[in-house]
Coordinates of C-alpha atoms in Angstrom, one line a residue:
Chain D
M1423 CA -44.3 13.8 34.8
A1424 CA -46.3 16.8 35.9
R1425 CA -43.1 18.8 36.2
Y1426 CA -42.2 17.9 32.6
F1427 CA -45.5 19.2 31.4
D1428 CA -45.1 22.3 33.5
S1429 CA -41.8 23.1 31.9
L1430 CA -43.0 22.2 28.4
G1431 CA -46.0 24.4 28.9
R1432 CA -43.9 27.3 30.2
W1433 CA -41.5 27.0 27.3
V1434 CA -44.3 27.0 24.8
L1435 CA -46.0 30.0 26.5
N1436 CA -42.7 31.9 26.6
R1437 CA -42.2 31.3 22.9
I1438 CA -45.7 32.4 22.1
E1439 CA -45.3 35.5 24.3
N1440 CA -42.0 36.3 22.7
S1441 CA -43.5 35.9 19.2
L1442 CA -46.4 38.1 20.1
D1443 CA -44.0 40.7 21.6
F1444 CA -42.0 40.6 18.4
C1445 CA -45.2 41.0 16.3
A1446 CA -46.3 44.0 18.5
Y1447 CA -42.8 45.5 18.1
I1448 CA -43.0 45.2 14.3
T1449 CA -46.5 46.9 14.4
R1450 CA -45.1 49.6 16.6
I1451 CA -42.2 50.1 14.1
F1452 CA -44.7 50.5 11.2
R1453 CA -46.9 52.8 13.2
S1454 CA -43.9 55.0 14.1
L1455 CA -42.6 54.9 10.5
F1456 CA -45.8 56.1 8.9
R1457 CA -46.7 58.7 11.6
K1458 CA -46.6 62.3 10.6
K1459 CA -43.1 63.6 10.4
G1460 CA -41.6 64.9 13.6
A1461 CA -38.4 66.4 14.8
S1462 CA -37.1 63.0 16.0
L1463 CA -37.0 61.5 12.5
E1464 CA -34.8 64.4 11.2
S1465 CA -32.5 63.9 14.1
G1466 CA -32.7 60.2 13.4
I1467 CA -31.0 60.9 10.0
T1468 CA -27.7 61.5 11.9
V1469 CA -28.2 58.3 13.7
L1470 CA -28.8 56.5 10.4
F1471 CA -25.6 58.0 8.9
K1472 CA -23.6 56.9 12.0
Q1473 CA -25.1 53.5 11.8
V1474 CA -24.1 53.1 8.1
L1475 CA -20.6 54.4 9.0
F1476 CA -20.3 51.9 11.8
T1477 CA -22.0 48.9 10.2
G1478 CA -21.0 49.5 6.6
V1479 CA -17.9 51.6 6.1
Q1480 CA -16.0 50.4 9.2
A1481 CA -16.8 46.8 8.4
L1482 CA -15.4 47.1 4.9
P1483 CA -11.8 45.8 5.7
V1484 CA -13.1 42.7 7.4
I1485 CA -15.5 42.1 4.5
A1486 CA -12.8 42.6 2.0
L1487 CA -10.4 40.2 3.7
V1488 CA -13.0 37.4 4.0
A1489 CA -14.3 38.0 0.5
L1490 CA -10.8 37.9 -1.1
A1491 CA -10.0 34.6 0.7
L1492 CA -13.4 33.0 -0.2
G1493 CA -13.0 34.0 -3.8
A1494 CA -9.6 32.6 -4.0
I1495 CA -10.7 29.3 -2.3
A1496 CA -13.7 29.0 -4.6
I1497 CA -11.7 29.4 -7.7
V1498 CA -8.9 27.1 -6.6
Q1499 CA -11.5 24.3 -5.7
S1500 CA -13.3 24.9 -9.0
L1501 CA -10.1 24.7 -11.1
T1502 CA -9.0 21.5 -9.4
Q1503 CA -12.2 19.6 -9.2
L1504 CA -14.1 20.6 -12.4
P1505 CA -11.5 19.7 -15.0
R1506 CA -11.8 16.1 -13.8
F1507 CA -15.1 15.7 -15.6
G1508 CA -14.6 18.3 -18.2
G1509 CA -16.5 21.1 -16.4
E1510 CA -14.1 24.0 -16.8
A1511 CA -16.7 25.9 -18.7
F1512 CA -18.8 26.1 -15.5
V1513 CA -16.2 27.8 -13.4
G1514 CA -17.8 31.2 -13.9
K1515 CA -21.3 29.9 -13.2
I1516 CA -20.2 28.2 -10.0
L1517 CA -18.3 31.2 -8.8
I1518 CA -21.4 33.4 -9.4
T1519 CA -23.8 30.9 -7.8
V1520 CA -21.6 30.2 -4.8
I1521 CA -20.4 33.7 -4.1
V1522 CA -23.0 36.1 -5.4
R1523 CA -26.1 34.1 -4.5
E1524 CA -25.3 32.1 -1.5
L1525 CA -22.2 32.7 0.5
G1526 CA -21.9 36.4 -0.1
P1527 CA -25.2 37.4 1.7
I1528 CA -24.8 34.7 4.4
L1529 CA -21.2 35.6 5.4
T1530 CA -22.0 39.3 5.2
G1531 CA -25.0 38.7 7.5
F1532 CA -22.8 36.8 10.0
I1533 CA -20.2 39.6 10.1
V1534 CA -22.9 42.2 10.6
I1535 CA -24.6 40.2 13.3
G1536 CA -21.3 39.7 15.2
R1537 CA -20.1 43.2 14.7
S1538 CA -23.1 45.5 14.7
G1539 CA -26.1 43.4 15.9
T1540 CA -24.6 42.7 19.3
A1541 CA -23.5 46.3 19.6
I1542 CA -27.1 47.5 18.8
T1543 CA -28.6 45.2 21.4
T1544 CA -26.0 46.1 24.0
E1545 CA -26.4 49.8 23.4
I1546 CA -30.2 49.9 23.6
G1547 CA -30.2 47.5 26.5
N1548 CA -27.8 49.7 28.5
M1549 CA -30.0 52.7 27.6
V1550 CA -33.0 50.9 29.0
V1551 CA -31.1 50.0 32.2
Q1552 CA -30.0 53.6 32.7
H1553 CA -33.5 54.9 32.1
E1554 CA -32.4 56.9 29.0
I1555 CA -35.5 55.5 27.1
E1556 CA -37.8 56.9 29.8
A1557 CA -35.9 60.2 29.6
L1558 CA -36.5 60.3 25.8
E1559 CA -40.1 59.6 26.2
S1560 CA -40.4 62.2 28.9
M1561 CA -39.0 64.7 26.4
G1562 CA -41.7 63.6 23.9
I1563 CA -39.2 61.8 21.7
D1564 CA -40.5 58.4 20.4
P1565 CA -37.6 56.0 21.2
I1566 CA -38.7 53.7 18.3
R1567 CA -38.6 56.5 15.8
Y1568 CA -35.4 57.9 17.2
L1569 CA -33.4 54.7 18.1
A1570 CA -34.9 51.7 16.2
I1571 CA -35.9 53.0 12.8
P1572 CA -32.6 54.7 11.9
R1573 CA -30.8 51.6 12.9
I1574 CA -33.1 49.3 10.9
F1575 CA -32.5 51.5 7.8
G1576 CA -28.8 51.9 8.5
V1577 CA -28.2 48.2 9.0
T1578 CA -30.3 47.2 6.0
A1579 CA -28.6 49.7 3.7
S1580 CA -25.2 48.7 5.0
L1581 CA -25.9 45.0 4.6
V1582 CA -27.0 45.5 1.0
A1583 CA -23.9 47.6 0.2
L1584 CA -21.6 45.2 2.0
N1585 CA -23.1 42.3 0.2
I1586 CA -22.2 44.0 -3.2
Y1587 CA -18.7 44.9 -1.9
F1588 CA -18.3 41.3 -0.8
D1589 CA -19.2 40.0 -4.2
V1590 CA -16.8 42.5 -5.9
F1591 CA -13.9 41.6 -3.6
A1592 CA -14.6 37.8 -3.8
L1593 CA -14.5 38.1 -7.6
I1594 CA -11.2 40.1 -7.4
G1595 CA -9.8 37.3 -5.2
G1596 CA -10.9 34.7 -7.8
F1597 CA -9.4 36.7 -10.6
L1598 CA -6.0 37.1 -8.8
V1599 CA -5.8 33.3 -8.3
S1600 CA -6.9 32.5 -11.9
K1601 CA -4.3 35.1 -13.1
M1602 CA -1.6 33.2 -11.2
V1603 CA -2.8 29.7 -12.2
L1604 CA -4.3 30.2 -15.7
F1605 CA -2.7 33.6 -16.7
T1606 CA -6.2 34.8 -17.5
S1607 CA -6.5 38.5 -18.5
L1608 CA -8.9 40.7 -16.7
S1609 CA -11.1 41.3 -19.7
I1610 CA -11.5 37.6 -20.4
F1611 CA -12.3 36.9 -16.7
L1612 CA -14.9 39.7 -16.6
R1613 CA -16.4 38.5 -19.9
Q1614 CA -16.7 35.0 -18.5
L1615 CA -18.3 36.3 -15.3
I1616 CA -20.8 38.5 -17.2
A1617 CA -21.6 35.7 -19.6
A1618 CA -22.3 33.4 -16.6
M1619 CA -24.3 36.1 -14.7
V1620 CA -28.0 36.6 -15.1
I1621 CA -30.0 39.5 -13.8
S1622 CA -31.7 37.1 -11.2
D1623 CA -28.2 36.6 -9.6
V1624 CA -28.0 40.3 -8.9
T1625 CA -31.7 40.6 -7.8
V1626 CA -31.4 37.5 -5.5
S1627 CA -28.3 38.9 -4.0
I1628 CA -29.8 42.3 -3.3
L1629 CA -33.0 40.8 -2.1
K1630 CA -31.2 38.6 0.4
G1631 CA -29.1 41.5 1.6
L1632 CA -32.3 43.5 2.1
I1633 CA -34.2 40.8 3.9
F1634 CA -31.3 39.8 6.1
G1635 CA -30.6 43.4 7.0
I1636 CA -34.3 44.0 8.0
L1637 CA -34.3 40.7 10.0
I1638 CA -31.0 41.3 11.8
S1639 CA -31.8 44.9 12.7
L1640 CA -35.4 44.1 13.9
I1641 CA -34.3 41.2 16.1
C1642 CA -31.3 43.1 17.5
T1643 CA -33.2 46.2 18.4
F1644 CA -36.1 44.1 19.8
R1645 CA -33.7 42.3 22.0
G1646 CA -32.2 45.6 23.2
F1647 CA -35.6 46.9 24.2
A1648 CA -36.4 43.5 25.8
V1649 CA -34.0 44.4 28.6
R1650 CA -36.0 45.2 31.7
V1651 CA -34.1 46.5 34.8
S1652 CA -30.8 44.7 35.4
S1653 CA -27.6 45.2 33.5
T1654 CA -27.0 41.4 33.7
E1655 CA -29.9 41.0 31.2
V1656 CA -27.9 42.9 28.5
P1657 CA -25.4 40.1 27.6
Q1658 CA -28.2 37.6 27.8
Q1659 CA -30.3 39.5 25.4
A1660 CA -27.2 40.1 23.1
S1661 CA -26.7 36.3 23.0
K1662 CA -30.3 35.7 22.2
A1663 CA -30.1 38.4 19.5
V1664 CA -27.2 36.6 17.8
V1665 CA -28.9 33.2 18.0
G1666 CA -32.2 34.5 16.8
S1667 CA -30.6 36.5 14.0
I1668 CA -28.6 33.5 12.7
T1669 CA -31.6 31.3 12.8
A1670 CA -33.8 33.9 11.0
L1671 CA -31.0 34.3 8.5
F1672 CA -30.9 30.6 7.6
I1673 CA -34.6 30.3 7.4
A1674 CA -35.0 33.3 5.2
D1675 CA -32.1 32.1 3.0
G1676 CA -33.8 28.8 2.5
I1677 CA -37.1 30.3 1.7
I1678 CA -35.7 32.7 -0.8
T1679 CA -33.6 30.0 -2.5
F1680 CA -36.7 27.7 -2.5
I1681 CA -38.9 30.4 -4.1
Y1682 CA -36.2 31.1 -6.7
Y1683 CA -35.7 27.5 -7.8
F1684 CA -39.2 26.3 -7.6
Chain R
M1482 CA -14.9 60.7 18.2
A1483 CA -15.9 64.1 16.7
Y1484 CA -13.2 64.1 14.1
R1485 CA -14.5 60.7 12.8
F1486 CA -17.9 62.2 12.1
K1487 CA -16.5 65.3 10.5
H1488 CA -17.0 64.0 7.0
L1489 CA -19.7 61.5 8.0
E1490 CA -22.1 62.4 5.2
K1491 CA -19.4 62.4 2.5
V1492 CA -18.0 59.0 3.6
V1493 CA -21.4 57.4 3.8
G1494 CA -22.4 59.0 0.5
V1495 CA -19.4 57.7 -1.3
F1496 CA -19.9 54.2 0.3
L1497 CA -23.5 54.0 -0.9
T1498 CA -23.0 55.7 -4.3
L1499 CA -20.2 53.3 -5.2
V1500 CA -22.6 50.4 -4.6
I1501 CA -25.3 52.0 -6.8
L1502 CA -22.7 52.5 -9.5
I1503 CA -21.5 48.9 -9.3
I1504 CA -25.1 47.7 -9.6
V1505 CA -25.8 49.9 -12.5
V1506 CA -22.6 48.9 -14.4
V1507 CA -23.2 45.2 -13.7
V1508 CA -26.9 45.5 -14.9
I1509 CA -25.7 47.3 -18.1
F1510 CA -23.1 44.6 -18.8
I1511 CA -25.6 41.8 -18.2
G1512 CA -28.0 43.7 -20.5
R1513 CA -25.4 44.0 -23.3
E1514 CA -24.5 40.3 -22.9
R1515 CA -28.1 39.3 -23.0
R1516 CA -28.8 41.7 -25.8
W1517 CA -31.7 43.5 -24.0
F1518 CA -31.1 46.6 -26.0
E1519 CA -31.2 44.8 -29.4
Q1520 CA -34.2 43.9 -31.5
Q1521 CA -35.0 40.2 -31.5
Y1522 CA -36.9 38.2 -34.0
E1523 CA -39.2 35.6 -32.8
F1524 CA -39.9 32.3 -34.6
T1525 CA -42.0 29.2 -33.8
T1526 CA -41.3 25.5 -34.3
E1527 CA -42.8 22.2 -33.1
F1528 CA -41.2 19.1 -31.7
W1529 CA -42.8 15.7 -31.0
S1530 CA -41.2 15.4 -27.6
G1531 CA -40.4 18.2 -25.1
E1532 CA -37.9 16.3 -23.0
G1533 CA -35.2 18.7 -21.9
L1534 CA -36.9 21.7 -23.5
K1535 CA -37.4 24.7 -21.3
P1536 CA -37.3 28.5 -21.6
G1537 CA -33.8 29.9 -21.6
I1538 CA -32.0 27.1 -23.5
V1539 CA -29.7 28.4 -26.2
V1540 CA -30.4 28.4 -29.9
T1541 CA -27.3 27.9 -32.0
I1542 CA -26.1 27.7 -35.6
K1543 CA -23.0 25.5 -35.8
G1544 CA -22.3 26.0 -32.1
I1545 CA -22.6 29.8 -32.1
Q1546 CA -25.4 31.2 -29.9
I1547 CA -27.9 33.1 -32.0
G1548 CA -30.8 33.3 -29.6
E1549 CA -32.7 31.6 -26.9
V1550 CA -35.9 29.7 -26.3
K1551 CA -38.6 32.0 -24.9
S1552 CA -41.5 29.6 -24.2
V1553 CA -42.4 25.9 -24.5
F1554 CA -45.9 24.6 -24.3
L1555 CA -48.1 21.7 -25.4
N1556 CA -50.4 22.8 -28.2
E1557 CA -53.8 21.5 -29.2
D1558 CA -52.3 18.8 -31.5
N1559 CA -50.2 17.5 -28.6
W1560 CA -47.0 18.8 -30.2
I1561 CA -44.5 20.8 -28.2
E1562 CA -44.6 24.3 -29.5
V1563 CA -41.5 26.3 -29.0
R1564 CA -41.1 30.0 -29.4
F1565 CA -37.6 31.3 -29.7
A1566 CA -35.9 34.6 -30.2
V1567 CA -33.0 35.1 -32.6
Y1568 CA -30.7 38.1 -32.4
E1569 CA -31.0 40.7 -35.0
E1570 CA -27.6 40.1 -36.7
Y1571 CA -28.5 36.4 -37.2
A1572 CA -32.2 36.8 -38.1
E1573 CA -31.6 36.8 -41.9
R1574 CA -30.1 33.3 -41.7
I1575 CA -33.4 31.9 -40.7
R1576 CA -34.8 31.1 -44.2
K1577 CA -37.7 29.1 -45.6
D1578 CA -35.8 25.8 -45.6
S1579 CA -34.2 26.2 -42.2
V1580 CA -34.7 23.3 -39.8
A1581 CA -34.7 23.2 -36.0
K1582 CA -33.2 20.2 -34.3
L1583 CA -32.4 19.4 -30.7
N1584 CA -28.9 18.4 -29.5
S1585 CA -28.0 16.9 -26.2
P1586 CA -24.5 17.8 -24.9
L1587 CA -22.8 15.5 -22.4
I1588 CA -23.1 18.1 -19.7
G1589 CA -25.6 20.8 -19.4
S1590 CA -29.0 21.6 -20.9
K1591 CA -30.2 20.7 -24.4
V1592 CA -29.4 23.0 -27.3
M1593 CA -31.7 23.9 -30.1
E1594 CA -29.7 24.0 -33.3
I1595 CA -30.9 25.7 -36.4
I1596 CA -29.7 24.3 -39.7
P1597 CA -29.6 27.6 -41.7
G1598 CA -31.5 27.9 -44.9
G1599 CA -30.0 27.9 -48.4
V1600 CA -28.8 31.2 -49.8
H1601 CA -31.3 31.1 -52.7
Q1602 CA -34.2 31.1 -50.2
L1603 CA -35.7 34.3 -48.8
P1604 CA -35.3 35.2 -45.1
L1605 CA -38.3 34.5 -42.9
E1606 CA -40.3 37.3 -41.4
N1607 CA -40.6 38.0 -37.7
G1608 CA -43.0 35.5 -36.1
S1609 CA -42.7 32.9 -38.8
Y1610 CA -42.9 29.1 -38.4
I1611 CA -39.9 26.9 -39.2
W1612 CA -39.9 23.1 -39.5
S1613 CA -38.3 20.9 -37.0
Q1614 CA -36.5 17.6 -37.5
D1615 CA -39.6 15.8 -36.0
T1616 CA -41.9 17.1 -38.8
E1617 CA -42.1 15.2 -42.1
I1618 CA -41.0 18.2 -44.2
G1619 CA -38.2 19.0 -41.8
A1620 CA -36.9 15.5 -42.0
D1621 CA -37.0 15.5 -45.8
I1622 CA -35.1 18.8 -45.9
L1623 CA -32.5 17.4 -43.6
K1624 CA -32.2 14.3 -45.9
E1625 CA -31.8 16.4 -49.0
R1626 CA -29.2 18.6 -47.2
A1627 CA -27.3 15.5 -46.1
K1628 CA -27.3 14.2 -49.7
E1629 CA -26.0 17.5 -51.0
E1630 CA -23.4 17.7 -48.4
R1631 CA -22.3 14.0 -48.7
P1632 CA -19.3 13.8 -51.1
D1633 CA -19.3 11.0 -53.7
Q1634 CA -16.6 8.3 -54.0
L1635 CA -14.4 10.2 -56.5
T1636 CA -14.6 13.4 -54.5
R1637 CA -13.5 11.6 -51.4
I1638 CA -10.6 9.9 -53.2
L1639 CA -9.5 13.2 -54.7
G1640 CA -9.8 14.7 -51.2
N1641 CA -7.6 12.0 -49.8
V1642 CA -5.0 12.4 -52.6
E1643 CA -5.0 16.1 -52.1
R1644 CA -4.4 15.6 -48.4
L1645 CA -1.7 13.0 -49.2
T1646 CA 0.2 15.2 -51.7
Y1647 CA -0.1 18.1 -49.3
N1648 CA 1.4 16.1 -46.5
L1649 CA 4.2 14.8 -48.8
S1650 CA 5.1 18.3 -50.0
D1651 CA 5.0 19.7 -46.6
A1652 CA 8.5 21.1 -45.8
E1653 CA 8.0 20.0 -42.2
G1654 CA 6.6 16.6 -43.2
N1655 CA 8.1 13.1 -42.7
L1656 CA 9.1 12.5 -46.4
E1657 CA 11.0 15.7 -46.6
R1658 CA 12.9 15.0 -43.4
T1659 CA 13.7 11.4 -44.5
L1660 CA 15.0 12.5 -47.9
V1661 CA 17.3 15.0 -46.2
K1662 CA 18.6 12.3 -43.9
V1663 CA 19.3 9.9 -46.9
Q1664 CA 21.2 12.7 -48.7
D1665 CA 23.3 13.3 -45.6
L1666 CA 24.0 9.5 -45.4
F1667 CA 25.1 9.4 -49.1
E1668 CA 27.4 12.4 -48.6
L1669 CA 28.9 10.7 -45.6
L1670 CA 29.5 7.4 -47.4
S1671 CA 30.9 9.0 -50.6
A1672 CA 33.5 11.1 -48.7
E1673 CA 37.2 10.3 -49.7
D1674 CA 38.3 9.6 -46.2
G1675 CA 35.0 7.8 -45.2
S1676 CA 34.9 4.3 -43.7
L1677 CA 33.0 2.9 -46.7
N1678 CA 35.8 4.0 -49.1
R1679 CA 38.4 2.4 -46.8
T1680 CA 36.5 -0.8 -46.5
L1681 CA 36.1 -1.0 -50.3
K1682 CA 39.8 -0.6 -50.9
T1683 CA 40.6 -3.3 -48.3
L1684 CA 38.1 -5.6 -50.0
D1685 CA 39.7 -4.9 -53.4
R1686 CA 43.1 -5.8 -52.1
L1687 CA 41.8 -9.0 -50.5
T1688 CA 40.1 -10.2 -53.7
S1689 CA 43.2 -9.5 -55.8
S1690 CA 45.4 -11.5 -53.4
I1691 CA 43.0 -14.3 -53.5
Q1692 CA 43.0 -14.3 -57.3
E1693 CA 46.8 -14.3 -57.4
Q1694 CA 46.8 -17.3 -55.0
E1695 CA 48.6 -15.5 -52.3
G1696 CA 48.0 -16.7 -48.7
S1697 CA 46.0 -19.8 -47.5
I1698 CA 42.6 -18.9 -48.9
G1699 CA 44.0 -18.3 -52.4
K1700 CA 45.9 -21.5 -52.4
L1701 CA 42.9 -23.4 -51.1
L1702 CA 40.6 -21.9 -53.7
Y1703 CA 43.0 -22.4 -56.7
D1704 CA 44.6 -26.0 -56.0
N1705 CA 42.8 -27.7 -58.9
Y1706 CA 40.4 -29.7 -56.6
E1707 CA 43.3 -31.4 -54.7
L1708 CA 41.8 -30.5 -51.3
Y1709 CA 38.4 -31.6 -52.4
N1710 CA 39.6 -34.9 -53.6
N1711 CA 41.5 -35.5 -50.3
I1712 CA 38.5 -34.7 -48.3
T1713 CA 36.3 -37.1 -50.4
S1714 CA 38.7 -40.0 -49.9
I1715 CA 38.9 -39.4 -46.2
M1716 CA 35.2 -39.4 -46.0
K1717 CA 35.0 -42.7 -47.8
R1718 CA 37.5 -44.3 -45.3
I1719 CA 35.6 -42.9 -42.4
N1720 CA 32.4 -44.5 -43.8
A1721 CA 34.1 -47.9 -44.0
I1722 CA 35.3 -47.6 -40.4
M1723 CA 31.9 -46.7 -39.2
A1724 CA 30.4 -49.8 -41.0
D1725 CA 33.0 -52.1 -39.2
I1726 CA 32.1 -50.5 -35.9
Q1727 CA 28.5 -51.1 -36.5
T1728 CA 29.1 -54.8 -37.3
L1729 CA 31.2 -55.2 -34.1
S1730 CA 28.6 -53.6 -31.9
G1731 CA 25.9 -55.9 -33.4
T1732 CA 28.0 -59.0 -32.6
I1733 CA 28.6 -57.8 -29.1
S1734 CA 24.9 -57.1 -28.5
E1735 CA 24.1 -60.6 -29.7
T1736 CA 26.7 -62.4 -27.5
S1737 CA 26.3 -60.3 -24.4
P1738 CA 23.8 -62.6 -22.5
E1739 CA 26.3 -65.5 -22.8
I1740 CA 29.2 -63.4 -21.5
K1741 CA 27.2 -62.3 -18.6
A1742 CA 26.3 -65.9 -17.6
A1743 CA 30.0 -66.9 -17.9
I1744 CA 31.1 -64.1 -15.7
E1745 CA 28.6 -65.1 -13.1
R1746 CA 29.7 -68.7 -13.2
A1747 CA 33.4 -67.6 -12.9
N1748 CA 32.5 -65.6 -9.8
V1749 CA 30.7 -68.5 -8.1
T1750 CA 33.7 -70.7 -8.8
M1751 CA 36.1 -68.1 -7.5
D1752 CA 34.0 -67.8 -4.3
E1753 CA 34.0 -71.5 -3.8
A1754 CA 37.9 -71.7 -4.3
I1755 CA 38.5 -68.9 -1.8
G1756 CA 36.3 -70.7 0.8
L1757 CA 38.3 -73.9 0.2
I1758 CA 41.6 -72.1 0.5
R1759 CA 40.5 -70.4 3.8
T1760 CA 39.4 -73.8 5.2
L1761 CA 42.8 -75.3 4.3
Q1762 CA 44.7 -72.4 5.8
E1763 CA 42.9 -73.0 9.1
N1764 CA 43.7 -76.7 9.0
F1765 CA 46.3 -77.8 11.6
F1766 CA 48.2 -80.0 9.2
V1767 CA 48.6 -77.8 6.3
R1768 CA 48.6 -74.3 8.1
G1769 CA 52.4 -74.2 8.2
F1770 CA 52.6 -74.4 4.5
S1771 CA 50.3 -71.4 3.9
S1772 CA 51.8 -68.1 2.9
R1773 CA 48.8 -66.1 4.3
K1774 CA 49.1 -62.3 4.3
E1775 CA 47.6 -59.9 6.7
D1776 CA 44.5 -58.0 5.3
V1777 CA 45.4 -54.7 3.7
V1778 CA 43.9 -51.7 5.5
V1779 CA 41.9 -49.8 2.9
P1780 CA 41.6 -46.0 3.5
L1781 CA 38.0 -44.9 4.1
E1782 CA 37.7 -42.7 1.0
N1783 CA 38.8 -45.6 -1.2
A1784 CA 36.7 -48.2 0.6
E1785 CA 33.9 -48.1 -1.8
R1786 CA 36.1 -48.3 -4.9
E1787 CA 38.3 -51.1 -3.5
G1788 CA 35.5 -53.5 -2.7
G1789 CA 32.7 -52.1 -4.7
Y1790 CA 33.2 -54.3 -7.7
S1791 CA 33.0 -57.6 -5.8
P1792 CA 29.6 -59.2 -5.6

């Protein structure tokens, strides 16, 4: 019994310590962000561009493929299920709600976590193990300002952009299927989509992309810096980064949806 | 890796610029669809119940969207006050005798329908109040409108007649098609080598041969009632025979119990005689004089018939 309380107490304390570390990390990020401009931020611009290239541009084919398939599936399901109770008029609305609001940001977030999040954690973790962080600090370069902030901005910008591309490709997929099934023209399809779309659909989608990007990049860089000495910690932290990011993503998604609808 | 970053800024710039462009275009299209860039006229109305009423539900005239509800709230008189916007192009249709009413489609939100005012009334100004179906005046206007729009009996009959004549005169209609078919049929029948013509000629020949007493039918029909008289006399004789038979059957039925008793008595006598003859045949003294025959062997299949009639 005593052992059970021991382990429970240790688990809770670890969680609290982790949460405090994460809060301290966020504070440190804000402090570095609003500090007087230094040379490391300018050099960080290149890191930011590279991050956008890696996370955004290079992920575009995967995003396009997933989005086209999802759009096609969504439209096929809508066209087969909705006419049963006379709901054909809601095909556009369902497509917008499912893709633009919900699945678009979530699936883009998953792809970014799997592709870039783990890479960021592994990269920073390996730098810690090889004492490159210490080397940067010895040269007077703030590792947070040089390594973390450009990645946070890069991942966030990429996720917002990928989210928009995802929506566009998914709607193209939906159009291709409806063209084959219903012989709908592009102008009619676009008109139906625009009629079904409200500005909150766009703002919710962008907001979700923005928040998911910040959360994923914060968690993944934090897990990278959490590596202490051994290279065996790197995959462990990468795994924790993925689990933590997905959990944060779902919680944030639920909160945003809850705020919007209530 | 270096070549990949050669055009790093350009690639990333295009990637992000395209996103911004897409967002801007989508927002402009949504704005056009939602008529953000057009002037809208606001009107107010009141309903007794606010069930299903909420900001954003569409305002229509005869099913066409002309605006949307902006706000819904409970006023001091406990009526539901609804403020709604009407697009500029439809604003002049909201007149003094326009009435707002709520419709509930099978699926989806409620719809606020505006019954447009009469052409002789002036358009209402921006911010004006219009009556709803729940108000007394609004209900009266709707009743008056219904009376005006309801056609009287004669108008309805004329309308039906008009529809009927239109349907009958329709080149693609049933009547036209039937008449064409009847005409085709007549042409077919009146053809020189048609089956009707042939049948009529045959019938003509047949009737002439009957009239000239040729063949059995002609002779039968023109024999001065000889056949009829014969048949009548035969029928009389048959009737007499039938009366005799009836009498005979009555006699038989009356005497049948006596016949049955006589037969039974004869059977008993016969049995006794046979028994006596058998006894005599077995007697030592007279056995030599008997001409007794061996029993005939009856085949099995005839056994029942051979002995079946003896008691």
